Amino acid sequence: MAETGSVATSEELAVLVRNDFIESRHAGSVVVVNPQGDVIFSKGDPSALVFPRSAMKLFQAMGIFSTGITLSPEHTALATSSHTGSAAHVEMVREVLSLGGFTEADLRCATEWPVNKEMLKQVYKADGSALPIYHCCSGKHAAMLLACQAEGWPTDNYTDPGHPLQLRIREAVEYLTGETVTATAVDGCGAPVHAMPLVALARGVAKMRSANESAPMNIASSAQKLFSSMLEHPWVVGDHGEPDTLIMEELGFAAKSGYEGVFLVSTPDGTTVATKILDGNLRTAPIVALQALVRAGALEQSALDALIPRLHTEVYGGGKVVGQLTTTFS
């Protein structure tokens, strides 16, 4: 059975301190590559296989937009979104669906309750239920439907691994990472997710950012529009206060989170970091990724220090700050 990196090959990357007592330790791997894909900093095992989870959306977008569909910048960013089910996000998903004459019933993502508190209150008040459109990946699924329509592909089974769209996405993954896919699973939303070495995840994103017109599948133009749309509308990608949204707003770096401790950050020149926290801790991954960029010389420590208070690293006791989640390298 294929698996991710082990404890033995990982390194301790962060600790949670409560009143001068180390309460938790988080091990994993992190790797930074330059725009050419060369490793310039790493800890742990960069060759460890990982499922990118929602960070896979950047690669899926290359397959989606290779079909020639065009969306507004907001709707383009929505295709990469792991949204909270806010009213604004849900309305945008409906807008994308309507572009192809689709409805919520055409979505093949799992049902979910809104994470956004205000939207959840509205749903409860209306005696509503969990729906596919509230799923954090519904924006991607709406874009997948438009891509299938553009190519004349079936739309009722677009999440099947053998569907032409999923094969196109797999082709994009293998081209960008330079790796042959050896393990595929069903992601939480129902779409296929492909395992890849952590360093290949970083290299794939760096290659997107440096792609020229010789790249297949319209990758150069698709990537340029994708990243500019994400940075123009960062709240669409996550939501206000979410780590990837904050990083894009404050640093101007493209960022994308993935469940189970995966996090990607890519600077304007294509220097890219990928991290995997072994225990899947989501709060730890962003600060590890950013500290690695500092070590690689791609981010000033002062800029990271200014952002840290907004990345939910404080540890509370009795309503007061009594500790901090911090990286173990600097």
mmCIF file of C-alpha atoms in Angstrom:
data_model
loop_
_atom_site.group_PDB
_atom_site.id
_atom_site.type_symbol
_atom_site.label_atom_id
_atom_site.label_comp_id
_atom_site.label_asym_id
_atom_site.label_seq_id
_atom_site.Cartn_x
_atom_site.Cartn_y
_atom_site.Cartn_z
ATOM 1 C CA MET A 1 0.000 0.000 0.000
ATOM 2 C CA ALA A 2 1.331 3.433 -0.922
ATOM 3 C CA GLU A 3 1.786 5.860 1.946
ATOM 4 C CA THR A 4 3.020 9.297 2.892
ATOM 5 C CA GLY A 5 6.296 9.955 4.698
ATOM 6 C CA SER A 6 6.969 8.260 8.012
ATOM 7 C CA VAL A 7 7.835 9.704 11.396
ATOM 8 C CA ALA A 8 11.365 8.389 10.907
ATOM 9 C CA THR A 9 11.912 10.376 7.700
ATOM 10 C CA SER A 10 10.114 13.525 8.885
ATOM 11 C CA GLU A 11 11.430 16.321 11.093
ATOM 12 C CA GLU A 12 9.876 18.277 13.916
ATOM 13 C CA LEU A 13 8.701 21.521 12.331
ATOM 14 C CA ALA A 14 6.647 23.239 15.034
ATOM 15 C CA VAL A 15 5.676 23.050 18.690
ATOM 16 C CA LEU A 16 2.718 24.355 20.636
ATOM 17 C CA VAL A 17 3.778 25.919 23.936
ATOM 18 C CA ARG A 18 1.337 26.462 26.822
ATOM 19 C CA ASN A 19 2.714 28.352 29.833
ATOM 20 C CA ASP A 20 6.320 27.404 29.024
ATOM 21 C CA PHE A 21 5.339 23.743 28.565
ATOM 22 C CA ILE A 22 5.611 22.090 25.146
ATOM 23 C CA GLU A 23 2.157 20.577 24.822
ATOM 24 C CA SER A 24 2.243 19.367 21.208
ATOM 25 C CA ARG A 25 4.876 18.603 18.590
ATOM 26 C CA HIS A 26 4.214 18.654 14.850
ATOM 27 C CA ALA A 27 6.492 16.752 12.488
ATOM 28 C CA GLY A 28 6.465 16.689 8.713
ATOM 29 C CA SER A 29 8.314 17.870 5.654
ATOM 30 C CA VAL A 30 8.716 21.176 3.846
ATOM 31 C CA VAL A 31 10.525 22.054 0.635
ATOM 32 C CA VAL A 32 11.199 25.283 -1.258
ATOM 33 C CA VAL A 33 12.110 25.321 -4.946
ATOM 34 C CA ASN A 34 13.314 28.218 -7.070
ATOM 35 C CA PRO A 35 11.515 29.184 -10.311
ATOM 36 C CA GLN A 36 13.561 26.562 -12.174
ATOM 37 C CA GLY A 37 12.439 23.817 -9.772
ATOM 38 C CA ASP A 38 15.752 23.431 -7.932
ATOM 39 C CA VAL A 39 15.512 22.732 -4.197
ATOM 40 C CA ILE A 40 16.857 25.688 -2.218
ATOM 41 C CA PHE A 41 15.645 24.677 1.259
ATOM 42 C CA SER A 42 14.107 21.587 2.803
ATOM 43 C CA LYS A 43 13.469 19.787 6.050
ATOM 44 C CA GLY A 44 12.200 16.262 6.445
ATOM 45 C CA ASP A 45 11.644 14.185 3.330
ATOM 46 C CA PRO A 46 10.840 16.186 0.164
ATOM 47 C CA SER A 47 10.395 12.922 -1.745
ATOM 48 C CA ALA A 48 7.544 11.788 0.516
ATOM 49 C CA LEU A 49 4.322 11.089 -1.353
ATOM 50 C CA VAL A 50 1.400 13.327 -0.437
ATOM 51 C CA PHE A 51 -2.154 13.850 -1.547
ATOM 52 C CA PRO A 52 -2.335 17.602 -2.259
ATOM 53 C CA ARG A 53 -6.020 17.572 -1.297
ATOM 54 C CA SER A 54 -7.443 21.014 -2.072
ATOM 55 C CA ALA A 55 -4.033 22.256 -3.229
ATOM 56 C CA MET A 56 -4.760 19.943 -6.162
ATOM 57 C CA LYS A 57 -7.198 22.594 -7.400
ATOM 58 C CA LEU A 58 -4.347 24.534 -9.015
ATOM 59 C CA PHE A 59 -3.575 21.500 -11.187
ATOM 60 C CA GLN A 60 -7.234 20.716 -11.799
ATOM 61 C CA ALA A 61 -7.685 24.280 -13.003
ATOM 62 C CA MET A 62 -5.084 23.685 -15.713
ATOM 63 C CA GLY A 63 -7.199 20.831 -17.056
ATOM 64 C CA ILE A 64 -10.419 22.800 -16.707
ATOM 65 C CA PHE A 65 -9.167 25.897 -18.521
ATOM 66 C CA SER A 66 -7.382 23.871 -21.197
ATOM 67 C CA THR A 67 -10.864 23.427 -22.687
ATOM 68 C CA GLY A 68 -10.951 27.105 -23.611
ATOM 69 C CA ILE A 69 -13.678 28.229 -21.232
ATOM 70 C CA THR A 70 -13.378 31.832 -20.106
ATOM 71 C CA LEU A 71 -14.601 33.135 -16.780
ATOM 72 C CA SER A 72 -14.466 36.473 -15.003
ATOM 73 C CA PRO A 73 -11.534 36.936 -12.603
ATOM 74 C CA GLU A 74 -13.796 36.276 -9.588
ATOM 75 C CA HIS A 75 -15.218 33.127 -11.128
ATOM 76 C CA THR A 76 -11.730 31.998 -12.151
ATOM 77 C CA ALA A 77 -10.545 32.345 -8.550
ATOM 78 C CA LEU A 78 -13.645 30.428 -7.458
ATOM 79 C CA ALA A 79 -12.422 27.399 -9.411
ATOM 80 C CA THR A 80 -9.521 27.152 -6.914
ATOM 81 C CA SER A 81 -11.654 27.946 -3.893
ATOM 82 C CA SER A 82 -12.012 26.006 -0.670
ATOM 83 C CA HIS A 83 -14.770 28.348 0.383
ATOM 84 C CA THR A 84 -16.756 28.535 3.599
ATOM 85 C CA GLY A 85 -20.208 28.409 2.079
ATOM 86 C CA SER A 86 -20.769 32.116 2.650
ATOM 87 C CA ALA A 87 -23.747 33.711 0.923
ATOM 88 C CA ALA A 88 -21.401 35.471 -1.507
ATOM 89 C CA HIS A 89 -19.590 32.245 -2.402
ATOM 90 C CA VAL A 90 -22.831 30.326 -2.886
ATOM 91 C CA GLU A 91 -24.211 33.047 -5.140
ATOM 92 C CA MET A 92 -21.062 32.958 -7.270
ATOM 93 C CA VAL A 93 -21.302 29.175 -7.660
ATOM 94 C CA ARG A 94 -24.876 29.621 -8.876
ATOM 95 C CA GLU A 95 -23.663 32.268 -11.332
ATOM 96 C CA VAL A 96 -21.059 29.886 -12.779
ATOM 97 C CA LEU A 97 -23.605 27.081 -13.068
ATOM 98 C CA SER A 98 -26.032 29.373 -14.865
ATOM 99 C CA LEU A 99 -23.417 30.192 -17.518
ATOM 100 C CA GLY A 100 -23.897 26.679 -18.858
ATOM 101 C CA GLY A 101 -27.555 26.294 -18.029
ATOM 102 C CA PHE A 102 -26.714 24.013 -15.102
ATOM 103 C CA THR A 103 -28.367 23.851 -11.690
ATOM 104 C CA GLU A 104 -27.256 22.700 -8.262
ATOM 105 C CA ALA A 105 -28.647 19.263 -9.094
ATOM 106 C CA ASP A 106 -25.851 18.812 -11.641
ATOM 107 C CA LEU A 107 -23.094 19.111 -9.019
ATOM 108 C CA ARG A 108 -21.434 15.803 -8.150
ATOM 109 C CA CYS A 109 -19.653 17.019 -5.024
ATOM 110 C CA ALA A 110 -20.664 15.731 -1.601
ATOM 111 C CA THR A 111 -23.289 17.479 0.502
ATOM 112 C CA GLU A 112 -22.081 19.765 3.273
ATOM 113 C CA TRP A 113 -23.339 22.337 5.741
ATOM 114 C CA PRO A 114 -21.964 25.870 5.364
ATOM 115 C CA VAL A 115 -18.882 26.543 7.482
ATOM 116 C CA ASN A 116 -19.629 30.264 7.401
ATOM 117 C CA LYS A 117 -21.494 31.006 10.628
ATOM 118 C CA GLU A 118 -23.895 33.582 9.209
ATOM 119 C CA MET A 119 -24.863 31.333 6.328
ATOM 120 C CA LEU A 120 -25.278 28.379 8.673
ATOM 121 C CA LYS A 121 -27.664 30.428 10.814
ATOM 122 C CA GLN A 122 -29.698 31.288 7.727
ATOM 123 C CA VAL A 123 -29.903 27.654 6.670
ATOM 124 C CA TYR A 124 -30.998 26.520 10.141
ATOM 125 C CA LYS A 125 -33.528 29.347 10.381
ATOM 126 C CA ALA A 126 -35.021 28.299 7.049
ATOM 127 C CA ASP A 127 -35.095 24.653 8.166
ATOM 128 C CA GLY A 128 -32.660 23.915 5.360
ATOM 129 C CA SER A 129 -30.308 20.999 4.887
ATOM 130 C CA ALA A 130 -26.769 20.151 3.836
ATOM 131 C CA LEU A 131 -26.360 20.658 0.093
ATOM 132 C CA PRO A 132 -23.643 20.124 -2.530
ATOM 133 C CA ILE A 133 -23.490 23.861 -3.253
ATOM 134 C CA TYR A 134 -22.369 24.520 0.336
ATOM 135 C CA HIS A 135 -19.422 22.160 -0.127
ATOM 136 C CA CYS A 136 -16.097 23.983 -0.065
ATOM 137 C CA CYS A 137 -15.248 22.576 -3.508
ATOM 138 C CA SER A 138 -18.503 23.454 -5.282
ATOM 139 C CA GLY A 139 -16.852 26.266 -7.257
ATOM 140 C CA LYS A 140 -14.389 23.823 -8.778
ATOM 141 C CA HIS A 141 -17.183 21.404 -9.600
ATOM 142 C CA ALA A 142 -19.197 24.135 -11.315
ATOM 143 C CA ALA A 143 -16.166 24.980 -13.464
ATOM 144 C CA MET A 144 -15.712 21.281 -14.267
ATOM 145 C CA LEU A 145 -19.259 21.171 -15.622
ATOM 146 C CA LEU A 146 -18.557 24.115 -17.933
ATOM 147 C CA ALA A 147 -15.344 22.451 -19.133
ATOM 148 C CA CYS A 148 -17.222 19.257 -19.974
ATOM 149 C CA GLN A 149 -19.892 21.206 -21.812
ATOM 150 C CA ALA A 150 -17.254 23.040 -23.857
ATOM 151 C CA GLU A 151 -15.716 19.762 -25.027
ATOM 152 C CA GLY A 152 -18.995 17.886 -25.499
ATOM 153 C CA TRP A 153 -18.099 15.449 -22.719
ATOM 154 C CA PRO A 154 -20.685 13.774 -20.456
ATOM 155 C CA THR A 155 -21.607 15.878 -17.433
ATOM 156 C CA ASP A 156 -23.276 13.247 -15.280
ATOM 157 C CA ASN A 157 -20.090 11.354 -14.397
ATOM 158 C CA TYR A 158 -17.400 14.036 -14.590
ATOM 159 C CA THR A 159 -15.774 12.896 -11.319
ATOM 160 C CA ASP A 160 -15.037 9.372 -12.581
ATOM 161 C CA PRO A 161 -11.257 8.822 -12.880
ATOM 162 C CA GLY A 162 -11.712 7.582 -16.449
ATOM 163 C CA HIS A 163 -13.752 10.595 -17.576
ATOM 164 C CA PRO A 164 -12.055 12.663 -20.319
ATOM 165 C CA LEU A 165 -11.814 15.704 -18.031
ATOM 166 C CA GLN A 166 -10.111 13.733 -15.270
ATOM 167 C CA LEU A 167 -7.721 12.195 -17.782
ATOM 168 C CA ARG A 168 -6.903 15.712 -19.017
ATOM 169 C CA ILE A 169 -6.222 16.814 -15.442
ATOM 170 C CA ARG A 170 -4.005 13.791 -14.868
ATOM 171 C CA GLU A 171 -2.092 14.681 -18.045
ATOM 172 C CA ALA A 172 -1.560 18.202 -16.703
ATOM 173 C CA VAL A 173 -0.372 16.828 -13.354
ATOM 174 C CA GLU A 174 2.174 14.552 -14.987
ATOM 175 C CA TYR A 175 3.446 17.270 -17.326
ATOM 176 C CA LEU A 176 3.838 19.874 -14.595
ATOM 177 C CA THR A 177 5.347 17.606 -11.933
ATOM 178 C CA GLY A 178 7.431 15.445 -14.246
ATOM 179 C CA GLU A 179 6.127 12.440 -12.326
ATOM 180 C CA THR A 180 3.982 9.478 -13.354
ATOM 181 C CA VAL A 181 0.882 9.181 -11.192
ATOM 182 C CA THR A 182 1.150 5.969 -9.161
ATOM 183 C CA ALA A 183 -1.663 6.417 -6.644
ATOM 184 C CA THR A 184 -5.098 7.986 -7.024
ATOM 185 C CA ALA A 185 -7.856 8.291 -4.441
ATOM 186 C CA VAL A 186 -11.264 9.896 -4.045
ATOM 187 C CA ASP A 187 -10.966 13.326 -2.431
ATOM 188 C CA GLY A 188 -13.487 14.556 0.105
ATOM 189 C CA CYS A 189 -15.510 16.299 -2.603
ATOM 190 C CA GLY A 190 -15.666 13.164 -4.751
ATOM 191 C CA ALA A 191 -13.151 14.149 -7.446
ATOM 192 C CA PRO A 192 -9.938 12.166 -8.009
ATOM 193 C CA VAL A 193 -6.811 13.310 -6.171
ATOM 194 C CA HIS A 194 -3.372 12.125 -7.280
ATOM 195 C CA ALA A 195 -0.447 11.401 -4.977
ATOM 196 C CA MET A 196 2.864 13.048 -5.815
ATOM 197 C CA PRO A 197 6.181 13.696 -4.069
ATOM 198 C CA LEU A 198 6.061 16.859 -1.979
ATOM 199 C CA VAL A 199 8.884 18.366 -4.028
ATOM 200 C CA ALA A 200 6.949 17.603 -7.231
ATOM 201 C CA LEU A 201 3.969 19.499 -5.830
ATOM 202 C CA ALA A 202 6.170 22.560 -5.373
ATOM 203 C CA ARG A 203 7.847 22.109 -8.759
ATOM 204 C CA GLY A 204 4.503 21.749 -10.497
ATOM 205 C CA VAL A 205 3.322 25.112 -9.229
ATOM 206 C CA ALA A 206 6.668 26.754 -10.034
ATOM 207 C CA LYS A 207 6.393 25.366 -13.564
ATOM 208 C CA MET A 208 2.885 26.811 -13.913
ATOM 209 C CA ARG A 209 4.191 30.248 -13.028
ATOM 210 C CA SER A 210 7.108 30.095 -15.455
ATOM 211 C CA ALA A 211 5.247 28.388 -18.323
ATOM 212 C CA ASN A 212 5.600 29.852 -21.811
ATOM 213 C CA GLU A 213 3.566 29.363 -24.960
ATOM 214 C CA SER A 214 5.394 26.116 -25.759
ATOM 215 C CA ALA A 215 3.653 24.454 -22.812
ATOM 216 C CA PRO A 216 0.751 22.172 -23.798
ATOM 217 C CA MET A 217 -2.919 22.531 -22.860
ATOM 218 C CA ASN A 218 -2.883 26.349 -22.807
ATOM 219 C CA ILE A 219 -1.060 26.118 -19.472
ATOM 220 C CA ALA A 220 0.829 29.407 -19.857
ATOM 221 C CA SER A 221 -2.226 31.586 -20.427
ATOM 222 C CA SER A 222 -4.389 29.594 -18.008
ATOM 223 C CA ALA A 223 -1.838 29.850 -15.207
ATOM 224 C CA GLN A 224 -1.279 33.558 -15.749
ATOM 225 C CA LYS A 225 -4.998 34.266 -15.521
ATOM 226 C CA LEU A 226 -5.466 31.875 -12.606
ATOM 227 C CA PHE A 227 -2.814 33.412 -10.365
ATOM 228 C CA SER A 228 -3.730 36.985 -11.243
ATOM 229 C CA SER A 229 -7.381 36.213 -10.455
ATOM 230 C CA MET A 230 -6.488 34.630 -7.106
ATOM 231 C CA LEU A 231 -4.415 37.648 -6.122
ATOM 232 C CA GLU A 232 -7.051 40.083 -7.356
ATOM 233 C CA HIS A 233 -9.805 38.333 -5.373
ATOM 234 C CA PRO A 234 -8.080 36.508 -2.490
ATOM 235 C CA TRP A 235 -11.214 36.309 -0.332
ATOM 236 C CA VAL A 236 -12.830 34.108 -2.991
ATOM 237 C CA VAL A 237 -10.120 31.444 -2.604
ATOM 238 C CA GLY A 238 -10.823 30.924 1.106
ATOM 239 C CA ASP A 239 -12.689 33.623 2.973
ATOM 240 C CA HIS A 240 -11.894 36.667 5.058
ATOM 241 C CA GLY A 241 -9.460 35.623 7.798
ATOM 242 C CA GLU A 242 -8.466 32.300 6.226
ATOM 243 C CA PRO A 243 -4.669 31.744 6.039
ATOM 244 C CA ASP A 244 -4.384 31.511 2.261
ATOM 245 C CA THR A 245 -6.557 34.598 1.830
ATOM 246 C CA LEU A 246 -4.499 36.528 4.407
ATOM 247 C CA ILE A 247 -1.203 35.608 2.773
ATOM 248 C CA MET A 248 -2.414 36.789 -0.613
ATOM 249 C CA GLU A 249 -3.833 40.006 0.823
ATOM 250 C CA GLU A 250 -0.823 40.927 2.949
ATOM 251 C CA LEU A 251 2.158 39.493 1.054
ATOM 252 C CA GLY A 252 0.971 39.301 -2.537
ATOM 253 C CA PHE A 253 2.036 35.639 -2.679
ATOM 254 C CA ALA A 254 -0.297 33.039 -4.202
ATOM 255 C CA ALA A 255 -1.378 30.579 -1.518
ATOM 256 C CA LYS A 256 -3.539 27.472 -1.350
ATOM 257 C CA SER A 257 -4.418 25.249 1.559
ATOM 258 C CA GLY A 258 -5.178 21.544 1.485
ATOM 259 C CA TYR A 259 -6.661 19.307 4.148
ATOM 260 C CA GLU A 260 -4.414 17.055 6.223
ATOM 261 C CA GLY A 261 -1.684 19.611 6.699
ATOM 262 C CA VAL A 262 -0.822 20.547 3.114
ATOM 263 C CA PHE A 263 -0.035 24.154 2.247
ATOM 264 C CA LEU A 264 1.376 25.869 -0.844
ATOM 265 C CA VAL A 265 2.781 29.372 -1.221
ATOM 266 C CA SER A 266 4.275 30.766 -4.429
ATOM 267 C CA THR A 267 5.996 34.146 -4.732
ATOM 268 C CA PRO A 268 5.591 36.357 -7.819
ATOM 269 C CA ASP A 269 8.853 35.067 -9.331
ATOM 270 C CA GLY A 270 7.739 31.432 -8.935
ATOM 271 C CA THR A 271 9.727 30.489 -5.836
ATOM 272 C CA THR A 272 7.368 27.943 -4.293
ATOM 273 C CA VAL A 273 7.074 26.151 -0.965
ATOM 274 C CA ALA A 274 5.066 23.024 -0.229
ATOM 275 C CA THR A 275 4.583 21.597 3.225
ATOM 276 C CA LYS A 276 2.974 18.510 4.698
ATOM 277 C CA ILE A 277 2.328 18.266 8.425
ATOM 278 C CA LEU A 278 2.354 14.579 9.236
ATOM 279 C CA ASP A 279 -0.526 14.643 11.730
ATOM 280 C CA GLY A 280 -2.667 16.708 9.359
ATOM 281 C CA ASN A 281 -2.670 19.821 11.542
ATOM 282 C CA LEU A 282 -4.063 22.684 9.465
ATOM 283 C CA ARG A 283 -3.061 25.523 11.780
ATOM 284 C CA THR A 284 0.618 24.578 11.679
ATOM 285 C CA ALA A 285 1.123 24.313 7.922
ATOM 286 C CA PRO A 286 0.975 28.033 6.972
ATOM 287 C CA ILE A 287 3.567 29.202 9.489
ATOM 288 C CA VAL A 288 5.908 26.353 8.541
ATOM 289 C CA ALA A 289 5.581 27.224 4.855
ATOM 290 C CA LEU A 290 6.238 30.919 5.452
ATOM 291 C CA GLN A 291 9.191 30.303 7.777
ATOM 292 C CA ALA A 292 10.697 28.077 5.090
ATOM 293 C CA LEU A 293 10.403 30.960 2.618
ATOM 294 C CA VAL A 294 12.293 33.128 5.103
ATOM 295 C CA ARG A 295 15.050 30.509 5.316
ATOM 296 C CA ALA A 296 15.161 30.387 1.515
ATOM 297 C CA GLY A 297 15.576 34.160 1.317
ATOM 298 C CA ALA A 298 12.221 34.700 -0.398
ATOM 299 C CA LEU A 299 10.507 36.486 2.506
ATOM 300 C CA GLU A 300 11.701 38.948 5.136
ATOM 301 C CA GLN A 301 11.386 37.769 8.745
ATOM 302 C CA SER A 302 9.850 41.127 9.654
ATOM 303 C CA ALA A 303 7.040 40.580 7.133
ATOM 304 C CA LEU A 304 6.292 37.165 8.609
ATOM 305 C CA ASP A 305 6.420 38.511 12.166
ATOM 306 C CA ALA A 306 3.850 41.151 11.229
ATOM 307 C CA LEU A 307 1.504 38.512 9.815
ATOM 308 C CA ILE A 308 1.861 35.876 12.553
ATOM 309 C CA PRO A 309 -0.713 37.451 14.944
ATOM 310 C CA ARG A 310 -3.389 36.958 12.278
ATOM 311 C CA LEU A 311 -2.582 33.301 11.579
ATOM 312 C CA HIS A 312 -4.300 31.899 14.680
ATOM 313 C CA THR A 313 -1.079 30.856 16.414
ATOM 314 C CA GLU A 314 -2.011 32.074 19.902
ATOM 315 C CA VAL A 315 -2.744 29.533 22.646
ATOM 316 C CA TYR A 316 -5.486 30.568 25.053
ATOM 317 C CA GLY A 317 -6.188 29.708 28.663
ATOM 318 C CA GLY A 318 -8.938 31.324 30.700
ATOM 319 C CA GLY A 319 -9.611 33.733 27.867
ATOM 320 C CA LYS A 320 -6.025 35.012 27.831
ATOM 321 C CA VAL A 321 -3.018 34.267 25.636
ATOM 322 C CA VAL A 322 -0.827 31.793 27.535
ATOM 323 C CA GLY A 323 1.307 30.398 24.742
ATOM 324 C CA GLN A 324 2.099 30.200 21.062
ATOM 325 C CA LEU A 325 2.392 27.815 18.149
ATOM 326 C CA THR A 326 5.889 28.353 16.749
ATOM 327 C CA THR A 327 8.207 26.762 14.220
ATOM 328 C CA THR A 328 11.297 24.939 15.480
ATOM 329 C CA PHE A 329 13.540 26.407 12.776
ATOM 330 C CA SER A 330 14.213 30.042 11.943
#
